[in-house]
């Protein structure tokens, strides 16, 4: 455990000192500004538009973090054989993977905490004095709730990147499959939800419709798009739905991480 | 030591970012207004996607943001219609507003624009009433959209049946105006009969709070007098 914590600290320091991460921190400062600029163009739903803008920046930062910070770090470990140093005794492959994952997780959490805090403060100053009519359901903790829930999607994606890393030979493979996973996780859940719309269901072949409906029924119904819509309009989410959503994504993260450990421990380094 | 290094690097990156932003602002300012609006026209007036699956897939976990951009497209189209007399772009208003409501059904601005721009500027009252009808079913605590929809259906479309259907949804909603009761009764009177309107008002008298009952009785009296004549 001690060695895992050491690798975690090493990873965290390595990431926060990298230029790519520091650029992300600089961009994080723009999140509330983008929200302010966007909401100034609208008539009534200023709170909702502000949160849309700030949330967009948080998604952008999360994707860049997964693709260009995490995947790049792991790719470097393989190509420059840094992982050889970190898997020798008293450490081992499992400790190395766990330490790297936790270090990246903390770096990601720091970034998202910064975005959430700045967005909350600026949002409260901008919207706090406006009539309720213009706030459109904005509450001071809404940004934190939004970013916190969306972060679980990217934690699952981070674990997927580790799974790819466990068998990939270099940066191109890791980047390609990670980008494909991001694209899938972006588009598939809202499409699955849209299949419940009768107008949409008419356009889809029956076999595909049945398959997608079966998949939809097997999974928790709350997804990132629903969370964004409900929270930006000040409409709360049921605790049970949120709990299932968190559990779902932590399960994905757990499964991918276990697969990563399985393949990495059998890999010829 | 590490904190000092991090702080120095952040400051250096922020300076570089600041220089880049200034250059970008200068570049945009240096372009002529007509050049910028021409680019905007090409982007906005190419056929927008209206397929729900493609829209949802494109939006991903940010349907609200894409709905915001659709509303911004509405503003740009409306600007072109006003400034350059391009009224042939009016159908694009309906497409962009429908896209925005598909992506974000709770978005108030969409329905406000539908009740104003779409009906009175684009001269598309059917599309406006359809959107307001949708809003009245989704935003069940709001009385404005079914009220506007009912009035537009009566005034612009001459469809008192639809006007009554929409106006009757206003009744019972928080802070609803008493006028809605009178209007609903009038629309019902127009497309059915005075007896039906009186029955409708009698039903309301039994369910509505006291502050609305005087107005309902007054309307019932007027209708009874018209019927007797």
PDB file of C-alpha atoms in Angstrom, chain B residues 12-108:
ATOM      1  CA  UNK B  12       4.082  32.067 -18.070  1.00  0.00           C
ATOM      2  CA  UNK B  13       1.293  30.040 -19.705  1.00  0.00           C
ATOM      3  CA  UNK B  14      -1.282  32.702 -18.797  1.00  0.00           C
ATOM      4  CA  UNK B  15       0.896  35.375 -20.428  1.00  0.00           C
ATOM      5  CA  UNK B  16       1.190  33.289 -23.587  1.00  0.00           C
ATOM      6  CA  UNK B  17      -2.576  32.677 -23.541  1.00  0.00           C
ATOM      7  CA  UNK B  18      -3.169  36.431 -23.078  1.00  0.00           C
ATOM      8  CA  UNK B  19      -1.018  37.281 -26.085  1.00  0.00           C
ATOM      9  CA  UNK B  20      -2.855  34.702 -28.173  1.00  0.00           C
ATOM     10  CA  UNK B  21      -6.229  36.105 -27.140  1.00  0.00           C
ATOM     11  CA  UNK B  22      -5.180  39.638 -28.069  1.00  0.00           C
ATOM     12  CA  UNK B  23      -3.987  38.442 -31.497  1.00  0.00           C
ATOM     13  CA  UNK B  24      -7.251  36.587 -32.038  1.00  0.00           C
ATOM     14  CA  UNK B  25      -9.320  39.633 -31.058  1.00  0.00           C
ATOM     15  CA  UNK B  26      -7.283  41.792 -33.445  1.00  0.00           C
ATOM     16  CA  UNK B  27      -7.804  39.290 -36.246  1.00  0.00           C
ATOM     17  CA  UNK B  28     -11.548  39.254 -35.756  1.00  0.00           C
ATOM     18  CA  UNK B  29     -11.737  43.049 -35.546  1.00  0.00           C
ATOM     19  CA  UNK B  30      -9.648  43.397 -38.686  1.00  0.00           C
ATOM     20  CA  UNK B  31     -12.153  41.408 -40.760  1.00  0.00           C
ATOM     21  CA  UNK B  32     -14.930  43.435 -42.360  1.00  0.00           C
ATOM     22  CA  UNK B  33     -18.512  43.061 -41.060  1.00  0.00           C
ATOM     23  CA  UNK B  34     -19.731  41.824 -44.437  1.00  0.00           C
ATOM     24  CA  UNK B  35     -17.080  39.088 -44.546  1.00  0.00           C
ATOM     25  CA  UNK B  36     -18.098  37.877 -41.081  1.00  0.00           C
ATOM     26  CA  UNK B  37     -21.811  37.877 -41.889  1.00  0.00           C
ATOM     27  CA  UNK B  38     -21.141  36.021 -45.144  1.00  0.00           C
ATOM     28  CA  UNK B  39     -19.376  33.255 -43.206  1.00  0.00           C
ATOM     29  CA  UNK B  40     -22.223  33.217 -40.701  1.00  0.00           C
ATOM     30  CA  UNK B  41     -24.715  32.864 -43.550  1.00  0.00           C
ATOM     31  CA  UNK B  42     -22.924  29.875 -45.040  1.00  0.00           C
ATOM     32  CA  UNK B  43     -22.801  28.133 -41.669  1.00  0.00           C
ATOM     33  CA  UNK B  44     -26.314  28.933 -40.544  1.00  0.00           C
ATOM     34  CA  UNK B  45     -28.264  28.527 -43.732  1.00  0.00           C
ATOM     35  CA  UNK B  46     -26.890  25.203 -44.811  1.00  0.00           C
ATOM     36  CA  UNK B  47     -29.542  22.582 -44.119  1.00  0.00           C
ATOM     37  CA  UNK B  48     -29.690  22.005 -40.361  1.00  0.00           C
ATOM     38  CA  UNK B  49     -30.027  18.433 -39.093  1.00  0.00           C
ATOM     39  CA  UNK B  50     -33.558  17.829 -37.877  1.00  0.00           C
ATOM     40  CA  UNK B  51     -33.372  14.066 -37.362  1.00  0.00           C
ATOM     41  CA  UNK B  52     -33.824  13.449 -33.614  1.00  0.00           C
ATOM     42  CA  UNK B  53     -31.329  10.559 -33.404  1.00  0.00           C
ATOM     43  CA  UNK B  54     -28.603  12.536 -35.142  1.00  0.00           C
ATOM     44  CA  UNK B  55     -29.296  15.572 -32.980  1.00  0.00           C
ATOM     45  CA  UNK B  56     -29.137  13.580 -29.765  1.00  0.00           C
ATOM     46  CA  UNK B  57     -26.008  11.747 -30.890  1.00  0.00           C
ATOM     47  CA  UNK B  58     -24.349  15.025 -31.817  1.00  0.00           C
ATOM     48  CA  UNK B  59     -25.307  16.653 -28.517  1.00  0.00           C
ATOM     49  CA  UNK B  60     -24.157  13.768 -26.330  1.00  0.00           C
ATOM     50  CA  UNK B  61     -24.174  14.759 -22.652  1.00  0.00           C
ATOM     51  CA  UNK B  62     -24.715  18.447 -23.559  1.00  0.00           C
ATOM     52  CA  UNK B  63     -28.158  18.715 -25.187  1.00  0.00           C
ATOM     53  CA  UNK B  64     -28.728  22.044 -23.465  1.00  0.00           C
ATOM     54  CA  UNK B  65     -25.694  23.616 -25.124  1.00  0.00           C
ATOM     55  CA  UNK B  66     -26.732  22.488 -28.586  1.00  0.00           C
ATOM     56  CA  UNK B  67     -30.211  23.857 -27.887  1.00  0.00           C
ATOM     57  CA  UNK B  68     -28.564  27.181 -26.953  1.00  0.00           C
ATOM     58  CA  UNK B  69     -26.702  27.207 -30.266  1.00  0.00           C
ATOM     59  CA  UNK B  70     -29.934  26.457 -32.123  1.00  0.00           C
ATOM     60  CA  UNK B  71     -31.530  29.499 -30.477  1.00  0.00           C
ATOM     61  CA  UNK B  72     -28.492  31.596 -31.462  1.00  0.00           C
ATOM     62  CA  UNK B  73     -29.049  30.368 -35.022  1.00  0.00           C
ATOM     63  CA  UNK B  74     -32.621  31.651 -34.703  1.00  0.00           C
ATOM     64  CA  UNK B  75     -31.315  35.096 -33.770  1.00  0.00           C
ATOM     65  CA  UNK B  76     -28.963  35.071 -36.769  1.00  0.00           C
ATOM     66  CA  UNK B  77     -31.687  33.978 -39.187  1.00  0.00           C
ATOM     67  CA  UNK B  78     -34.044  36.628 -37.800  1.00  0.00           C
ATOM     68  CA  UNK B  79     -31.344  39.270 -38.190  1.00  0.00           C
ATOM     69  CA  UNK B  80     -30.903  38.279 -41.854  1.00  0.00           C
ATOM     70  CA  UNK B  81     -34.666  38.412 -42.386  1.00  0.00           C
ATOM     71  CA  UNK B  82     -34.894  41.915 -40.910  1.00  0.00           C
ATOM     72  CA  UNK B  83     -31.711  43.560 -42.132  1.00  0.00           C
ATOM     73  CA  UNK B  84     -31.449  42.050 -45.608  1.00  0.00           C
ATOM     74  CA  UNK B  85     -35.156  41.395 -46.234  1.00  0.00           C
ATOM     75  CA  UNK B  86     -34.490  37.680 -46.675  1.00  0.00           C
ATOM     76  CA  UNK B  87     -37.963  36.410 -45.814  1.00  0.00           C
ATOM     77  CA  UNK B  88     -37.328  33.099 -47.634  1.00  0.00           C
ATOM     78  CA  UNK B  89     -35.286  32.000 -44.608  1.00  0.00           C
ATOM     79  CA  UNK B  90     -38.398  32.052 -42.387  1.00  0.00           C
ATOM     80  CA  UNK B  91     -38.858  28.217 -42.432  1.00  0.00           C
ATOM     81  CA  UNK B  92     -35.380  27.932 -40.889  1.00  0.00           C
ATOM     82  CA  UNK B  93     -36.747  29.632 -37.774  1.00  0.00           C
ATOM     83  CA  UNK B  94     -39.207  26.761 -37.316  1.00  0.00           C
ATOM     84  CA  UNK B  95     -36.507  24.133 -37.907  1.00  0.00           C
ATOM     85  CA  UNK B  96     -34.066  25.645 -35.421  1.00  0.00           C
ATOM     86  CA  UNK B  97     -36.771  26.182 -32.781  1.00  0.00           C
ATOM     87  CA  UNK B  98     -38.009  22.613 -33.197  1.00  0.00           C
ATOM     88  CA  UNK B  99     -34.457  21.310 -32.896  1.00  0.00           C
ATOM     89  CA  UNK B 100     -33.950  23.343 -29.731  1.00  0.00           C
ATOM     90  CA  UNK B 101     -37.158  21.992 -28.191  1.00  0.00           C
ATOM     91  CA  UNK B 102     -36.233  18.394 -29.130  1.00  0.00           C
ATOM     92  CA  UNK B 103     -32.873  18.810 -27.426  1.00  0.00           C
ATOM     93  CA  UNK B 104     -34.063  20.799 -24.401  1.00  0.00           C
ATOM     94  CA  UNK B 105     -37.834  20.591 -23.888  1.00  0.00           C
ATOM     95  CA  UNK B 106     -37.677  22.789 -20.755  1.00  0.00           C
ATOM     96  CA  UNK B 107     -36.028  25.749 -22.495  1.00  0.00           C
ATOM     97  CA  UNK B 108     -38.300  28.810 -22.009  1.00  0.00           C
TER      98      UNK B 108
END
